Amino acid sequence: MFASQKEESLRPPFSVRVLDSAKSDDNTSTLPQLLGSENRNRPTTPIPLLPASYRTRKNDITIARLDDLDFLKSELSVDRLNEIHDLLMIVGRPMPPRALHLQRMKLREICPTEQMDLHLAWSPKRIYVKPIPRFLLDTGFWEAYLCGNPRLYECAMGFLVSYTALIQHESDFWIAKDAHLLPEEVAWPQWVFLVRQLLGCRNLDNINKRYNYGELRLGRLNMIYRFRKGRYRGYLSSCTTYGDFFRDNINSLITLFAYTTIVLSAMQVGLGTSYSQDSRAFNRASYGFAIFSIIAPLISVAALLVLLIGLVLNNLFATMRYRRHKFATSPQAQVHK
């Protein structure tokens, strides 16, 4: 009952026409024509609002359609972050993200990403920002596809509100334009009116809880996903080859081994003093740590090799599974059968 009341109360968060659909050329089809006659009662929406295609969860490439719920989830969902929401307090601050000009001042590269769950994730030299999809700037889309789906509505609303913090000044606006974060036809006066309407109707009940936090540290997200979720790739792996994976991990081991060397040297100096020689506890600790320093590197390297072999096998099995799925569902495979 309460869910239905909430759906009925949801409205588009803005009314300003940010995109001028009247400029569509004669070769542009409308969405109802693409979806079929059963959807002709939907609001007329130009096809350029959609991406050319999208990748499904099974890694197939298909046409983007607004009546495809999987497509909308792939564009708007932040489920991966909601799964670890209780730990986001150690990943970021519960405050809006900093404006784009401040990101430039911190010498961060503004890197466009089409993954919503990477929006505002940052590393020391880069921050990932999802460009605003054209369909999120169309009120007809909100009425037809979001107002009846509270979960997607909250994701879309939180995403747009995050942009009110990213683009505050006209300098931010032109940085966003330069990074292709905004559609080309959006002008500064239209953006100002849009922000005023978004902030005027903002309601925390209608914003996904992920957007209670702004910028998120990518390194800590990787750590959480490795240790809590058991995913050795982390949240976003920066390794593109097995050599990169081995190099990144061996560097961490070298740092640990260097610290071990310093401790052993300090213990050796300590054992040379008369006070330490008479201390049975210190002698035992020195002996145990010496044995540990001999065995630990061997175990660490062996564990790294086992992990690398597991990574190779996992990729191999994933490729074989995808190959079987691809050939089992392709028309050519059916003909050969």
mmCIF file of C-alpha atoms in Angstrom:
data_model
loop_
_atom_site.group_PDB
_atom_site.id
_atom_site.type_symbol
_atom_site.label_atom_id
_atom_site.label_comp_id
_atom_site.label_asym_id
_atom_site.label_seq_id
_atom_site.Cartn_x
_atom_site.Cartn_y
_atom_site.Cartn_z
ATOM 1 C CA MET A 1 0.000 0.000 0.000
ATOM 2 C CA PHE A 2 2.727 2.429 1.017
ATOM 3 C CA ALA A 3 4.841 1.478 -2.014
ATOM 4 C CA SER A 4 1.968 2.222 -4.394
ATOM 5 C CA GLN A 5 1.373 5.562 -2.687
ATOM 6 C CA LYS A 6 5.030 6.417 -3.106
ATOM 7 C CA GLU A 7 4.928 5.515 -6.811
ATOM 8 C CA GLU A 8 1.905 7.727 -7.313
ATOM 9 C CA SER A 9 3.622 10.645 -5.545
ATOM 10 C CA LEU A 10 6.795 10.458 -7.651
ATOM 11 C CA ARG A 11 7.090 13.185 -10.258
ATOM 12 C CA PRO A 12 9.891 14.314 -12.584
ATOM 13 C CA PRO A 13 12.286 16.456 -10.502
ATOM 14 C CA PHE A 14 12.392 19.196 -13.131
ATOM 15 C CA SER A 15 10.235 20.719 -15.854
ATOM 16 C CA VAL A 16 12.752 22.844 -17.776
ATOM 17 C CA ARG A 17 13.390 21.647 -21.340
ATOM 18 C CA VAL A 18 17.116 20.987 -21.245
ATOM 19 C CA LEU A 19 17.106 19.161 -24.586
ATOM 20 C CA ASP A 20 15.349 20.595 -27.590
ATOM 21 C CA SER A 21 13.820 17.506 -29.220
ATOM 22 C CA ALA A 22 12.330 19.689 -31.955
ATOM 23 C CA LYS A 23 15.778 19.852 -33.566
ATOM 24 C CA SER A 24 15.631 16.155 -34.485
ATOM 25 C CA ASP A 25 16.103 15.666 -38.227
ATOM 26 C CA ASP A 26 13.714 13.849 -40.556
ATOM 27 C CA ASN A 27 15.742 10.644 -40.348
ATOM 28 C CA THR A 28 15.260 10.377 -36.573
ATOM 29 C CA SER A 29 12.758 7.765 -35.466
ATOM 30 C CA THR A 30 10.628 8.033 -32.366
ATOM 31 C CA LEU A 31 10.749 5.550 -29.513
ATOM 32 C CA PRO A 32 7.206 4.147 -30.002
ATOM 33 C CA GLN A 33 8.093 3.299 -33.612
ATOM 34 C CA LEU A 34 11.074 1.323 -32.394
ATOM 35 C CA LEU A 35 9.267 -0.482 -29.586
ATOM 36 C CA GLY A 36 6.243 -1.488 -31.621
ATOM 37 C CA SER A 37 2.559 -0.633 -31.826
ATOM 38 C CA GLU A 38 1.824 -1.876 -28.310
ATOM 39 C CA ASN A 39 3.974 0.974 -26.932
ATOM 40 C CA ARG A 40 2.640 3.825 -29.072
ATOM 41 C CA ASN A 41 0.853 5.303 -26.092
ATOM 42 C CA ARG A 42 4.236 6.028 -24.536
ATOM 43 C CA PRO A 43 5.580 9.604 -24.728
ATOM 44 C CA THR A 44 7.345 10.341 -27.993
ATOM 45 C CA THR A 45 11.075 10.172 -27.275
ATOM 46 C CA PRO A 46 13.789 10.579 -29.932
ATOM 47 C CA ILE A 47 16.108 7.626 -30.462
ATOM 48 C CA PRO A 48 19.267 9.801 -30.021
ATOM 49 C CA LEU A 49 18.448 9.855 -26.306
ATOM 50 C CA LEU A 50 19.694 6.245 -26.132
ATOM 51 C CA PRO A 51 23.170 4.738 -26.488
ATOM 52 C CA ALA A 52 23.809 2.912 -29.759
ATOM 53 C CA SER A 53 23.995 -0.427 -27.908
ATOM 54 C CA TYR A 54 24.776 -1.921 -24.516
ATOM 55 C CA ARG A 55 26.476 -4.988 -23.068
ATOM 56 C CA THR A 56 24.263 -7.478 -21.231
ATOM 57 C CA ARG A 57 25.267 -9.373 -18.092
ATOM 58 C CA LYS A 58 26.193 -12.299 -20.377
ATOM 59 C CA ASN A 59 28.526 -10.018 -22.375
ATOM 60 C CA ASP A 60 26.276 -9.946 -25.424
ATOM 61 C CA ILE A 61 25.937 -6.694 -27.367
ATOM 62 C CA THR A 62 22.326 -5.710 -28.035
ATOM 63 C CA ILE A 63 20.218 -2.702 -28.963
ATOM 64 C CA ALA A 64 19.463 -0.279 -26.143
ATOM 65 C CA ARG A 65 15.718 -0.080 -25.477
ATOM 66 C CA LEU A 66 14.021 1.894 -22.745
ATOM 67 C CA ASP A 67 11.452 -0.863 -22.199
ATOM 68 C CA ASP A 68 14.348 -3.219 -21.341
ATOM 69 C CA LEU A 69 14.642 -3.195 -17.543
ATOM 70 C CA ASP A 70 18.097 -4.789 -17.703
ATOM 71 C CA PHE A 71 19.310 -1.871 -19.823
ATOM 72 C CA LEU A 72 17.980 0.686 -17.340
ATOM 73 C CA LYS A 73 19.590 -1.191 -14.455
ATOM 74 C CA SER A 74 22.919 -1.306 -16.285
ATOM 75 C CA GLU A 75 22.729 2.478 -16.700
ATOM 76 C CA LEU A 76 21.507 3.468 -13.230
ATOM 77 C CA SER A 77 22.047 0.698 -10.668
ATOM 78 C CA VAL A 78 24.530 1.117 -7.791
ATOM 79 C CA ASP A 79 23.817 -2.265 -6.175
ATOM 80 C CA ARG A 80 27.524 -3.069 -5.763
ATOM 81 C CA LEU A 81 27.914 -0.046 -3.498
ATOM 82 C CA ASN A 82 24.660 -0.637 -1.642
ATOM 83 C CA GLU A 83 25.892 -4.127 -0.727
ATOM 84 C CA ILE A 84 28.729 -2.589 1.307
ATOM 85 C CA HIS A 85 26.915 0.560 2.441
ATOM 86 C CA ASP A 86 27.771 -0.073 6.093
ATOM 87 C CA LEU A 87 31.471 0.274 5.201
ATOM 88 C CA LEU A 88 31.225 3.360 2.996
ATOM 89 C CA MET A 89 32.072 5.489 6.042
ATOM 90 C CA ILE A 90 35.696 4.362 5.655
ATOM 91 C CA VAL A 91 35.627 4.903 1.891
ATOM 92 C CA GLY A 92 34.298 8.463 1.684
ATOM 93 C CA ARG A 93 32.762 11.329 3.594
ATOM 94 C CA PRO A 94 28.985 11.890 3.908
ATOM 95 C CA MET A 95 29.169 15.141 1.975
ATOM 96 C CA PRO A 96 28.599 16.251 -1.637
ATOM 97 C CA PRO A 97 31.467 15.807 -4.106
ATOM 98 C CA ARG A 98 33.775 18.715 -4.787
ATOM 99 C CA ALA A 99 33.292 20.812 -7.904
ATOM 100 C CA LEU A 100 35.126 19.962 -11.100
ATOM 101 C CA HIS A 101 37.458 22.952 -10.885
ATOM 102 C CA LEU A 102 38.606 21.720 -7.464
ATOM 103 C CA GLN A 103 39.276 18.280 -8.962
ATOM 104 C CA ARG A 104 41.506 19.984 -11.519
ATOM 105 C CA MET A 105 43.253 21.901 -8.732
ATOM 106 C CA LYS A 106 44.076 18.548 -7.119
ATOM 107 C CA LEU A 107 45.641 17.526 -10.460
ATOM 108 C CA ARG A 108 43.110 14.727 -10.945
ATOM 109 C CA GLU A 109 42.294 13.591 -14.452
ATOM 110 C CA ILE A 110 38.526 13.621 -15.033
ATOM 111 C CA CYS A 111 37.916 10.236 -16.598
ATOM 112 C CA PRO A 112 34.453 9.576 -18.111
ATOM 113 C CA THR A 113 32.969 6.177 -17.259
ATOM 114 C CA GLU A 114 29.641 4.659 -18.265
ATOM 115 C CA GLN A 115 29.458 2.527 -15.081
ATOM 116 C CA MET A 116 27.182 4.198 -12.573
ATOM 117 C CA ASP A 117 28.808 2.383 -9.640
ATOM 118 C CA LEU A 118 32.158 3.955 -10.591
ATOM 119 C CA HIS A 119 30.724 7.482 -10.575
ATOM 120 C CA LEU A 120 32.859 9.652 -8.231
ATOM 121 C CA ALA A 121 35.316 6.853 -7.391
ATOM 122 C CA TRP A 122 38.835 8.267 -7.301
ATOM 123 C CA SER A 123 42.475 7.310 -7.153
ATOM 124 C CA PRO A 124 45.338 9.741 -6.468
ATOM 125 C CA LYS A 125 45.615 10.840 -10.116
ATOM 126 C CA ARG A 126 42.126 10.195 -11.495
ATOM 127 C CA ILE A 127 38.430 10.586 -10.683
ATOM 128 C CA TYR A 128 35.769 8.659 -12.574
ATOM 129 C CA VAL A 129 32.645 10.606 -13.545
ATOM 130 C CA LYS A 130 29.672 9.221 -15.457
ATOM 131 C CA PRO A 131 28.411 11.562 -18.187
ATOM 132 C CA ILE A 132 24.738 12.501 -17.905
ATOM 133 C CA PRO A 133 22.751 10.305 -20.311
ATOM 134 C CA ARG A 134 20.474 12.295 -22.596
ATOM 135 C CA PHE A 135 17.392 10.367 -21.478
ATOM 136 C CA LEU A 136 17.826 11.581 -17.878
ATOM 137 C CA LEU A 137 17.326 15.140 -19.134
ATOM 138 C CA ASP A 138 13.963 14.316 -20.722
ATOM 139 C CA THR A 139 10.847 14.706 -18.544
ATOM 140 C CA GLY A 140 8.913 12.265 -20.724
ATOM 141 C CA PHE A 141 11.401 9.534 -19.869
ATOM 142 C CA TRP A 142 10.993 10.192 -16.134
ATOM 143 C CA GLU A 143 7.203 10.018 -16.379
ATOM 144 C CA ALA A 144 7.164 6.851 -18.466
ATOM 145 C CA TYR A 145 10.005 4.787 -16.985
ATOM 146 C CA LEU A 146 11.167 6.126 -13.612
ATOM 147 C CA CYS A 147 8.168 7.485 -11.716
ATOM 148 C CA GLY A 148 6.711 3.973 -11.625
ATOM 149 C CA ASN A 149 9.970 2.376 -10.442
ATOM 150 C CA PRO A 150 11.061 3.862 -7.081
ATOM 151 C CA ARG A 151 14.433 2.064 -6.992
ATOM 152 C CA LEU A 152 15.550 3.361 -10.372
ATOM 153 C CA TYR A 153 14.027 6.770 -9.588
ATOM 154 C CA GLU A 154 16.183 7.041 -6.442
ATOM 155 C CA CYS A 155 19.337 6.091 -8.374
ATOM 156 C CA ALA A 156 18.637 8.615 -11.128
ATOM 157 C CA MET A 157 17.687 11.347 -8.663
ATOM 158 C CA GLY A 158 20.831 10.874 -6.582
ATOM 159 C CA PHE A 159 22.964 10.899 -9.714
ATOM 160 C CA LEU A 160 21.538 14.210 -10.957
ATOM 161 C CA VAL A 161 21.839 15.778 -7.499
ATOM 162 C CA SER A 162 25.531 14.826 -7.452
ATOM 163 C CA TYR A 163 25.967 16.933 -10.577
ATOM 164 C CA THR A 164 24.568 19.989 -8.810
ATOM 165 C CA ALA A 165 27.727 19.811 -6.678
ATOM 166 C CA LEU A 166 30.092 18.955 -9.539
ATOM 167 C CA ILE A 167 28.950 21.868 -11.749
ATOM 168 C CA GLN A 168 28.458 24.922 -9.557
ATOM 169 C CA HIS A 169 30.211 27.651 -11.528
ATOM 170 C CA GLU A 170 30.417 28.404 -15.216
ATOM 171 C CA SER A 171 34.057 27.267 -15.121
ATOM 172 C CA ASP A 172 32.836 23.857 -13.910
ATOM 173 C CA PHE A 173 30.324 23.833 -16.751
ATOM 174 C CA TRP A 174 33.010 24.302 -19.392
ATOM 175 C CA ILE A 175 35.244 21.695 -17.766
ATOM 176 C CA ALA A 176 32.284 19.271 -17.987
ATOM 177 C CA LYS A 177 31.779 20.207 -21.626
ATOM 178 C CA ASP A 178 35.464 19.676 -22.351
ATOM 179 C CA ALA A 179 35.322 16.224 -20.693
ATOM 180 C CA HIS A 180 32.100 15.351 -22.596
ATOM 181 C CA LEU A 181 30.104 14.932 -19.399
ATOM 182 C CA LEU A 182 27.124 16.932 -20.724
ATOM 183 C CA PRO A 183 25.213 16.621 -24.001
ATOM 184 C CA GLU A 184 26.388 19.149 -26.561
ATOM 185 C CA GLU A 185 23.061 20.968 -26.772
ATOM 186 C CA VAL A 186 22.918 21.816 -23.042
ATOM 187 C CA ALA A 187 23.626 25.527 -22.474
ATOM 188 C CA TRP A 188 24.683 27.310 -19.278
ATOM 189 C CA PRO A 189 21.342 29.152 -18.714
ATOM 190 C CA GLN A 190 19.439 25.863 -19.078
ATOM 191 C CA TRP A 191 21.783 24.219 -16.606
ATOM 192 C CA VAL A 192 21.217 26.969 -14.033
ATOM 193 C CA PHE A 193 17.425 26.540 -14.263
ATOM 194 C CA LEU A 194 17.765 22.752 -14.027
ATOM 195 C CA VAL A 195 19.913 22.957 -10.863
ATOM 196 C CA ARG A 196 17.462 25.347 -9.210
ATOM 197 C CA GLN A 197 14.572 22.956 -9.827
ATOM 198 C CA LEU A 198 16.558 19.892 -8.695
ATOM 199 C CA LEU A 199 17.628 21.509 -5.439
ATOM 200 C CA GLY A 200 14.158 22.923 -4.891
ATOM 201 C CA CYS A 201 12.467 19.501 -4.980
ATOM 202 C CA ARG A 202 15.235 17.416 -3.460
ATOM 203 C CA ASN A 203 14.002 14.878 -0.918
ATOM 204 C CA LEU A 204 16.410 12.477 0.799
ATOM 205 C CA ASP A 205 13.665 9.822 0.827
ATOM 206 C CA ASN A 206 13.855 9.776 -2.973
ATOM 207 C CA ILE A 207 17.658 9.543 -3.249
ATOM 208 C CA ASN A 208 19.563 6.262 -3.193
ATOM 209 C CA LYS A 209 21.586 5.872 0.001
ATOM 210 C CA ARG A 210 24.813 5.563 -1.982
ATOM 211 C CA TYR A 211 24.544 9.295 -2.729
ATOM 212 C CA ASN A 212 24.682 10.127 0.969
ATOM 213 C CA TYR A 213 28.401 9.890 0.254
ATOM 214 C CA GLY A 214 30.213 11.856 -2.418
ATOM 215 C CA GLU A 215 33.680 10.880 -3.585
ATOM 216 C CA LEU A 216 34.787 7.315 -2.805
ATOM 217 C CA ARG A 217 38.360 6.069 -2.487
ATOM 218 C CA LEU A 218 38.895 3.367 -5.095
ATOM 219 C CA GLY A 219 41.789 1.785 -3.194
ATOM 220 C CA ARG A 220 39.610 1.184 -0.131
ATOM 221 C CA LEU A 221 36.771 -0.133 -2.280
ATOM 222 C CA ASN A 222 39.222 -2.662 -3.729
ATOM 223 C CA MET A 223 40.337 -3.657 -0.231
ATOM 224 C CA ILE A 224 36.738 -4.139 0.976
ATOM 225 C CA TYR A 225 35.829 -6.267 -2.027
ATOM 226 C CA ARG A 226 38.921 -8.414 -1.628
ATOM 227 C CA PHE A 227 38.596 -9.114 2.093
ATOM 228 C CA ARG A 228 34.837 -8.914 2.694
ATOM 229 C CA LYS A 229 33.470 -10.162 -0.617
ATOM 230 C CA GLY A 230 36.368 -12.542 -1.336
ATOM 231 C CA ARG A 231 36.972 -11.138 -4.835
ATOM 232 C CA TYR A 232 40.696 -11.022 -5.499
ATOM 233 C CA ARG A 233 40.231 -8.622 -8.416
ATOM 234 C CA GLY A 234 38.796 -6.075 -6.013
ATOM 235 C CA TYR A 235 36.204 -3.491 -7.014
ATOM 236 C CA LEU A 236 38.044 -2.297 -10.117
ATOM 237 C CA SER A 237 41.230 -4.050 -11.130
ATOM 238 C CA SER A 238 43.924 -1.831 -12.631
ATOM 239 C CA CYS A 239 45.888 -4.851 -13.893
ATOM 240 C CA THR A 240 45.442 -5.546 -17.601
ATOM 241 C CA THR A 241 48.056 -8.313 -17.897
ATOM 242 C CA TYR A 242 49.358 -11.090 -15.668
ATOM 243 C CA GLY A 243 52.692 -9.282 -15.572
ATOM 244 C CA ASP A 244 51.000 -6.185 -14.132
ATOM 245 C CA PHE A 245 49.255 -8.309 -11.509
ATOM 246 C CA PHE A 246 52.500 -10.002 -10.450
ATOM 247 C CA ARG A 247 54.428 -6.700 -10.463
ATOM 248 C CA ASP A 248 51.868 -4.852 -8.325
ATOM 249 C CA ASN A 249 51.786 -7.587 -5.699
ATOM 250 C CA ILE A 250 55.525 -8.282 -5.635
ATOM 251 C CA ASN A 251 56.151 -4.574 -4.960
ATOM 252 C CA SER A 252 54.046 -4.841 -1.808
ATOM 253 C CA LEU A 253 56.007 -7.921 -0.733
ATOM 254 C CA ILE A 254 59.325 -6.136 -1.338
ATOM 255 C CA THR A 255 58.196 -3.344 0.985
ATOM 256 C CA LEU A 256 57.316 -5.912 3.662
ATOM 257 C CA PHE A 257 60.647 -7.684 3.232
ATOM 258 C CA ALA A 258 62.515 -4.374 3.539
ATOM 259 C CA TYR A 259 60.804 -3.698 6.870
ATOM 260 C CA THR A 260 61.671 -7.229 8.014
ATOM 261 C CA THR A 261 65.333 -6.583 7.176
ATOM 262 C CA ILE A 262 65.329 -3.419 9.285
ATOM 263 C CA VAL A 263 63.807 -5.287 12.244
ATOM 264 C CA LEU A 264 66.365 -8.093 11.966
ATOM 265 C CA SER A 265 69.212 -5.582 11.891
ATOM 266 C CA ALA A 266 67.829 -3.866 14.993
ATOM 267 C CA MET A 267 67.524 -7.217 16.778
ATOM 268 C CA GLN A 268 71.101 -8.095 15.859
ATOM 269 C CA VAL A 269 72.298 -4.839 17.371
ATOM 270 C CA GLY A 270 70.175 -5.486 20.442
ATOM 271 C CA LEU A 271 71.654 -8.955 20.922
ATOM 272 C CA GLY A 272 75.101 -7.375 21.017
ATOM 273 C CA THR A 273 74.272 -5.478 24.185
ATOM 274 C CA SER A 274 74.716 -7.039 27.607
ATOM 275 C CA TYR A 275 71.160 -6.169 28.675
ATOM 276 C CA SER A 276 69.565 -7.988 25.705
ATOM 277 C CA GLN A 277 71.859 -10.985 26.033
ATOM 278 C CA ASP A 278 70.578 -11.548 29.557
ATOM 279 C CA SER A 279 66.932 -11.207 28.447
ATOM 280 C CA ARG A 280 65.458 -14.606 27.732
ATOM 281 C CA ALA A 281 62.268 -13.123 26.210
ATOM 282 C CA PHE A 282 64.257 -10.970 23.784
ATOM 283 C CA ASN A 283 66.390 -13.920 22.715
ATOM 284 C CA ARG A 284 63.290 -16.018 22.058
ATOM 285 C CA ALA A 285 61.634 -13.223 20.128
ATOM 286 C CA SER A 286 64.779 -12.724 18.024
ATOM 287 C CA TYR A 287 65.010 -16.431 17.290
ATOM 288 C CA GLY A 288 61.317 -16.686 16.339
ATOM 289 C CA PHE A 289 61.428 -13.614 14.109
ATOM 290 C CA ALA A 290 64.586 -14.886 12.373
ATOM 291 C CA ILE A 291 62.825 -18.161 11.518
ATOM 292 C CA PHE A 292 59.768 -16.216 10.397
ATOM 293 C CA SER A 293 61.860 -13.976 8.108
ATOM 294 C CA ILE A 294 63.266 -17.083 6.407
ATOM 295 C CA ILE A 295 59.953 -18.870 5.903
ATOM 296 C CA ALA A 296 57.611 -15.909 5.241
ATOM 297 C CA PRO A 297 59.154 -14.815 1.893
ATOM 298 C CA LEU A 298 58.962 -18.364 0.561
ATOM 299 C CA ILE A 299 55.329 -18.733 1.656
ATOM 300 C CA SER A 300 54.414 -15.291 0.281
ATOM 301 C CA VAL A 301 55.945 -15.924 -3.144
ATOM 302 C CA ALA A 302 54.367 -19.386 -3.283
ATOM 303 C CA ALA A 303 50.960 -17.932 -2.356
ATOM 304 C CA LEU A 304 51.363 -15.259 -5.042
ATOM 305 C CA LEU A 305 52.195 -17.912 -7.648
ATOM 306 C CA VAL A 306 49.183 -19.990 -6.584
ATOM 307 C CA LEU A 307 46.975 -16.900 -6.847
ATOM 308 C CA LEU A 308 48.390 -16.116 -10.286
ATOM 309 C CA ILE A 309 47.746 -19.689 -11.471
ATOM 310 C CA GLY A 310 44.206 -19.461 -10.054
ATOM 311 C CA LEU A 311 43.680 -16.225 -11.963
ATOM 312 C CA VAL A 312 44.848 -17.848 -15.209
ATOM 313 C CA LEU A 313 42.575 -20.866 -14.682
ATOM 314 C CA ASN A 314 39.618 -18.679 -13.739
ATOM 315 C CA ASN A 315 40.008 -16.617 -16.917
ATOM 316 C CA LEU A 316 40.387 -19.790 -18.967
ATOM 317 C CA PHE A 317 37.221 -21.373 -17.535
ATOM 318 C CA ALA A 318 35.296 -18.112 -17.958
ATOM 319 C CA THR A 319 36.355 -17.975 -21.617
ATOM 320 C CA MET A 320 35.283 -21.591 -22.138
ATOM 321 C CA ARG A 321 31.898 -20.969 -20.489
ATOM 322 C CA TYR A 322 31.293 -17.888 -22.628
ATOM 323 C CA ARG A 323 32.360 -19.789 -25.739
ATOM 324 C CA ARG A 324 29.880 -22.588 -25.019
ATOM 325 C CA HIS A 325 27.105 -20.057 -24.341
ATOM 326 C CA LYS A 326 27.935 -18.083 -27.463
ATOM 327 C CA PHE A 327 27.986 -21.066 -29.789
ATOM 328 C CA ALA A 328 24.953 -22.687 -28.150
ATOM 329 C CA THR A 329 22.774 -19.614 -28.773
ATOM 330 C CA SER A 330 24.155 -18.456 -32.133
ATOM 331 C CA PRO A 331 22.041 -19.159 -35.251
ATOM 332 C CA GLN A 332 25.053 -20.668 -37.065
ATOM 333 C CA ALA A 333 25.472 -23.262 -34.295
ATOM 334 C CA GLN A 334 21.821 -24.223 -34.581
ATOM 335 C CA VAL A 335 22.202 -24.707 -38.357
ATOM 336 C CA HIS A 336 25.240 -26.959 -37.936
ATOM 337 C CA LYS A 337 23.290 -29.089 -35.474
#
